[in-house]
Coordinates of C-alpha atoms in Angstrom, one line a residue:
M25 CA 106.7 73.5 191.0
S26 CA 107.6 75.6 187.9
I27 CA 110.8 75.1 186.1
G28 CA 110.2 77.4 183.2
N29 CA 112.7 79.9 184.5
A30 CA 115.4 77.5 185.3
N31 CA 118.6 77.7 183.2
S32 CA 119.5 74.6 181.3
P33 CA 123.1 73.6 180.7
E34 CA 122.8 74.4 177.0
D35 CA 121.8 78.0 177.8
E36 CA 125.0 78.4 180.0
R37 CA 127.3 77.3 177.2
P38 CA 128.6 80.1 174.8
S39 CA 127.3 80.2 171.3
T40 CA 129.3 79.2 168.2
D41 CA 129.6 82.9 167.1
D42 CA 131.0 83.9 170.4
R43 CA 133.6 81.2 170.3
S44 CA 134.7 82.3 166.7
E45 CA 135.0 85.9 167.8
D46 CA 137.1 84.8 170.8
R47 CA 139.5 82.8 168.6
L48 CA 139.9 85.8 166.2
V49 CA 140.7 88.1 169.1
E50 CA 143.1 85.6 170.5
R51 CA 144.8 85.1 167.2
S52 CA 145.1 88.8 166.6
V53 CA 146.6 89.2 170.0
E54 CA 149.1 86.4 169.4
E55 CA 150.2 87.3 165.9
P56 CA 152.0 90.7 165.7
S57 CA 151.9 92.8 162.6
I58 CA 154.5 92.6 159.8
G59 CA 156.3 95.7 161.0
T60 CA 156.2 94.7 164.6
A61 CA 157.6 91.2 163.9
L62 CA 160.5 92.7 161.8
K63 CA 161.3 95.3 164.5
K64 CA 161.2 92.7 167.4
A65 CA 163.4 90.3 165.4
R66 CA 165.9 93.1 164.6
I67 CA 166.1 94.1 168.2
A68 CA 166.5 90.5 169.3
A69 CA 169.3 90.1 166.8
G70 CA 171.1 93.2 168.3
L71 CA 170.9 95.2 165.0
T72 CA 170.2 98.8 164.4
V73 CA 168.2 100.3 161.6
D74 CA 171.4 101.7 160.1
E75 CA 173.1 98.2 160.1
V76 CA 170.1 96.6 158.5
S77 CA 169.9 99.3 155.8
S78 CA 173.6 98.9 155.1
T79 CA 173.3 95.1 154.8
T80 CA 170.1 95.0 152.7
R81 CA 170.6 98.1 150.6
V82 CA 167.1 99.2 151.7
R83 CA 167.1 102.9 152.6
I84 CA 166.7 103.9 156.2
P85 CA 163.4 105.8 155.8
I86 CA 161.8 102.8 154.1
V87 CA 163.0 100.4 156.9
H88 CA 161.4 102.8 159.5
A89 CA 158.2 102.9 157.4
I90 CA 157.9 99.1 157.1
E91 CA 158.5 98.6 160.8
S92 CA 155.6 101.0 161.3
D93 CA 153.5 99.0 158.9
D94 CA 153.5 101.8 156.3
F95 CA 154.2 100.3 152.9
S96 CA 153.3 103.4 150.9
R97 CA 156.9 104.3 150.5
C98 CA 157.9 101.0 148.9
G99 CA 156.7 102.0 145.4
G100 CA 154.1 99.2 145.0
D101 CA 153.2 95.7 146.0
V102 CA 156.1 94.1 144.1
Y103 CA 158.7 96.3 145.8
A104 CA 157.0 95.9 149.2
R105 CA 157.1 92.1 149.0
G106 CA 160.8 92.3 148.0
H107 CA 161.7 94.6 150.9
I108 CA 159.8 92.4 153.4
R109 CA 161.5 89.3 152.2
T110 CA 165.0 91.0 152.4
L111 CA 164.5 92.5 155.8
A112 CA 163.1 89.2 157.2
R113 CA 166.2 87.3 156.1
A114 CA 168.5 90.0 157.5
V115 CA 167.0 89.7 161.0
G116 CA 166.6 85.9 160.9
L117 CA 162.8 85.5 160.2
D118 CA 161.1 83.2 157.8
P119 CA 159.8 85.6 155.1
E120 CA 156.9 83.4 153.8
P121 CA 154.4 83.9 156.7
L122 CA 155.0 87.7 156.5
I123 CA 154.5 87.7 152.7
E124 CA 151.2 85.7 153.2
S125 CA 150.1 88.2 155.8
Y126 CA 150.9 91.1 153.5
D127 CA 149.0 89.4 150.6
A128 CA 146.0 88.8 152.8
A129 CA 145.9 92.4 153.8
H130 CA 146.5 93.8 150.3
G131 CA 144.2 91.8 148.0
G132 CA 146.1 88.6 147.7
R133 CA 149.1 87.5 145.7
P134 CA 149.0 88.6 142.0
A135 CA 148.5 85.9 139.4
P136 CA 151.8 84.4 138.2
T137 CA 152.9 85.3 134.7
P138 CA 152.8 82.4 132.3
A139 CA 156.3 81.1 131.6
A140 CA 155.9 80.6 127.9
P141 CA 155.5 84.3 126.9
M142 CA 158.4 85.2 129.1
F143 CA 160.5 82.5 127.5
E144 CA 159.5 83.6 124.0
A145 CA 160.3 87.2 124.8
E146 CA 163.7 86.2 126.0
R147 CA 164.3 84.0 123.0
I148 CA 163.4 86.6 120.4
R149 CA 165.3 89.4 122.1
P150 CA 168.2 90.3 119.7
E151 CA 171.6 89.8 121.1
R152 CA 173.9 92.6 121.1
Q153 CA 176.6 91.9 118.6
R154 CA 180.2 92.8 119.4
P155 CA 182.3 94.5 116.7
N156 CA 184.2 91.9 114.6
W157 CA 187.7 93.3 115.1
T158 CA 189.3 90.3 113.3
A159 CA 187.4 91.0 110.1
A160 CA 188.2 94.7 110.4
M161 CA 191.9 94.0 110.8
V162 CA 191.9 91.6 107.8
A163 CA 190.2 94.2 105.6
A164 CA 192.7 96.9 106.7
I165 CA 195.7 94.5 105.9
V166 CA 194.2 93.7 102.4
A167 CA 193.7 97.4 101.7
V168 CA 197.3 98.2 102.7
I169 CA 198.7 95.3 100.5
G170 CA 196.5 96.5 97.6
F171 CA 197.8 100.1 97.9
V172 CA 201.4 99.0 98.1
G173 CA 201.0 96.7 95.1
F174 CA 199.3 99.5 93.1
T175 CA 202.0 101.9 94.0
A176 CA 204.8 99.4 93.1
F177 CA 203.4 98.2 89.8
G178 CA 201.5 101.3 88.7
G179 CA 204.1 103.9 89.7
A180 CA 206.4 103.0 86.9
D181 CA 203.6 103.4 84.3
D182 CA 202.7 106.7 85.8
K183 CA 206.2 108.0 85.2
T184 CA 206.0 107.3 81.5
K185 CA 202.4 108.5 81.1
R186 CA 201.5 112.1 80.9
P187 CA 198.0 113.3 81.8
V188 CA 195.8 114.0 78.9
A189 CA 193.9 117.3 79.1
E190 CA 190.2 116.9 79.6
G191 CA 188.2 117.2 76.4
S192 CA 191.2 116.6 74.1
A193 CA 191.8 113.4 72.1
A194 CA 194.4 110.9 73.4
P195 CA 197.5 110.7 71.1
K196 CA 197.4 107.7 68.7
P197 CA 200.2 105.2 69.0
A198 CA 202.8 105.4 66.2
P199 CA 202.6 102.6 63.7
T200 CA 205.2 99.8 64.0
A201 CA 207.8 100.2 61.3
S202 CA 208.7 97.1 59.3
P203 CA 212.4 96.1 59.2
N204 CA 212.6 97.1 55.5
A205 CA 211.0 100.4 55.9
A206 CA 213.1 103.5 55.5
K207 CA 214.0 105.2 58.6
P208 CA 212.1 108.4 59.1
S209 CA 214.0 111.6 58.9
V210 CA 214.6 113.3 62.2
Q211 CA 212.7 116.5 62.5
A212 CA 214.1 119.4 64.4
P213 CA 212.0 120.5 67.4
P214 CA 209.7 123.5 66.7
A215 CA 211.3 126.8 67.5
P216 CA 209.8 128.5 70.6
T217 CA 207.3 131.1 69.9
A218 CA 208.8 134.5 70.4
P219 CA 206.8 136.8 72.8
K220 CA 204.8 139.5 71.2
P221 CA 206.8 142.6 71.2
E222 CA 205.5 145.6 73.0
P223 CA 204.6 148.7 71.0
S224 CA 207.7 150.8 70.5
D225 CA 208.2 154.5 69.7
S226 CA 209.2 153.6 66.1
A227 CA 206.2 151.4 65.5
L228 CA 203.8 154.0 66.8
A229 CA 205.4 156.8 64.9
A230 CA 203.5 155.9 61.8
A231 CA 200.2 156.8 63.4
P232 CA 198.3 159.4 61.5
K233 CA 199.2 162.9 62.5
D234 CA 195.7 164.2 62.1
L235 CA 194.3 161.7 64.7
V236 CA 194.8 161.0 68.3
T237 CA 196.1 157.4 68.8
V238 CA 196.1 155.7 72.2
V239 CA 197.6 152.3 72.8
L240 CA 197.0 150.4 76.1
T241 CA 198.9 147.3 77.1
A242 CA 198.4 145.3 80.4
N243 CA 201.9 144.4 81.4
D244 CA 201.8 143.5 85.1
G245 CA 198.2 142.2 85.5
E246 CA 194.6 142.8 84.4
S247 CA 192.8 146.1 84.6
W248 CA 189.3 147.3 83.8
I249 CA 189.3 150.2 81.3
S250 CA 186.8 152.4 79.6
A251 CA 187.5 154.5 76.4
K252 CA 185.2 157.1 74.7
D253 CA 185.7 159.4 71.7
H254 CA 185.2 163.2 71.7
S255 CA 181.4 162.9 71.2
G256 CA 181.1 160.6 74.3
R257 CA 180.6 157.4 72.2
L258 CA 181.8 154.4 74.1
L259 CA 184.7 152.7 72.3
F260 CA 185.4 150.0 74.9
D261 CA 184.3 149.0 78.4
G262 CA 185.7 145.9 79.9
T263 CA 188.7 144.1 81.4
L264 CA 192.1 144.1 79.7
Q265 CA 193.8 140.8 80.5
Q266 CA 197.5 140.6 81.2
G267 CA 199.4 140.7 77.9
Q268 CA 196.5 142.2 75.9
S269 CA 196.6 145.5 74.0
K270 CA 193.9 147.9 72.8
T271 CA 194.3 150.8 70.3
F272 CA 191.8 153.7 70.1
T273 CA 191.8 156.6 67.6
D274 CA 189.7 159.7 67.2
K275 CA 190.0 162.9 65.2
E276 CA 189.9 165.1 68.3
S277 CA 190.3 163.3 71.7
I278 CA 190.2 160.1 73.7
D279 CA 188.8 159.9 77.2
L280 CA 190.1 157.0 79.4
V281 CA 189.3 155.5 82.8
L282 CA 191.9 153.1 84.1
G283 CA 190.7 150.8 86.9
D284 CA 194.3 149.8 87.8
A285 CA 196.6 152.3 86.2
G286 CA 199.7 150.8 87.8
V287 CA 199.6 147.7 85.6
V288 CA 198.9 149.5 82.3
K289 CA 201.6 150.7 79.8
L290 CA 200.3 153.7 77.9
F291 CA 201.4 155.1 74.5
V292 CA 199.8 158.3 73.1
N293 CA 200.5 159.4 69.5
G294 CA 203.6 157.1 69.4
K295 CA 205.1 158.3 72.7
E296 CA 205.1 156.4 76.0
I297 CA 203.5 158.2 78.9
K298 CA 206.0 158.0 81.8
D299 CA 203.6 158.9 84.6
E300 CA 204.3 157.0 87.8
F301 CA 200.9 155.3 88.3
Q302 CA 200.5 153.2 91.5
P303 CA 199.1 149.7 91.5
G304 CA 195.3 149.8 92.2
Q305 CA 195.2 153.5 91.4
V306 CA 192.1 154.7 89.3
E307 CA 193.0 157.4 86.7
R308 CA 190.7 159.5 84.5
L309 CA 192.7 160.8 81.5
T310 CA 192.0 162.8 78.3
Y311 CA 194.4 162.9 75.3
T312 CA 194.3 164.9 72.1
K313 CA 196.3 164.8 68.8
D314 CA 198.7 167.4 70.2
D315 CA 199.7 165.2 73.2
P316 CA 201.9 164.3 74.9
R317 CA 202.9 167.8 75.9
Q318 CA 206.3 167.4 77.5
G319 CA 205.5 163.7 78.3
Q320 CA 202.6 164.5 80.6
A321 CA 199.0 163.3 80.5
Q322 CA 196.0 165.6 80.8
A323 CA 193.8 164.7 83.7
G324 CA 190.1 164.6 82.7

């Protein structure tokens, strides 16, 4: 009787690989995904997505994406772990198994950062200093007291001192007279300098009769003037300042250009020209030894 084809009990038992695969399948069936676990726990807690978003501050689209196991909208692994932990606590789940499941599916948990460098970075971080208002107030009070003291004690000296013109020597103090010294005689104050008189008809009457004599005086301001003789030679070209006078003579004629005729007082051959020149008016004039003719100027 042949028994080569008979099945032994060992042949009927499943292999080790078959049992491992069965356990993986059973485990995968038993353990829901992260998103499914969070969604079931939310529904069991009687919460809506809007309520979970309002409680956790996680935006509604991100809550929907996580419950669908889509973590691409979280912005990275660190944010994804944080959102999973926050949502799990909101719906009453233990977040650690979910975090472990996420790490297993996404390359494992990152290596922890050494504590020493973080401590050093925190320790050397400069502290933001607040403005020292007390010191500022003390400085302001000292400045005010110093200004008041300077005004009180230096003001009296300023009344007795007069400013010395820049570039001039300061006056020397008068020597102290001894008791036996004779008292100096009181000198009268110098008489005020009389203003320079303007040319008059009598003063100009002595001008030579065979020459033309023109006298210009800037009474009311400054004026640019130009003067030429009969041959065109330039006698003067410049500005006549207020109070200044210029005299020009020639054997035949004097040609004038007055930049501001209204401020100039004009004498020709000892006679004042009474023309009503306006301020800012430019005049071109020519005078000969026979002028003025009836007190009028000849326009050039």
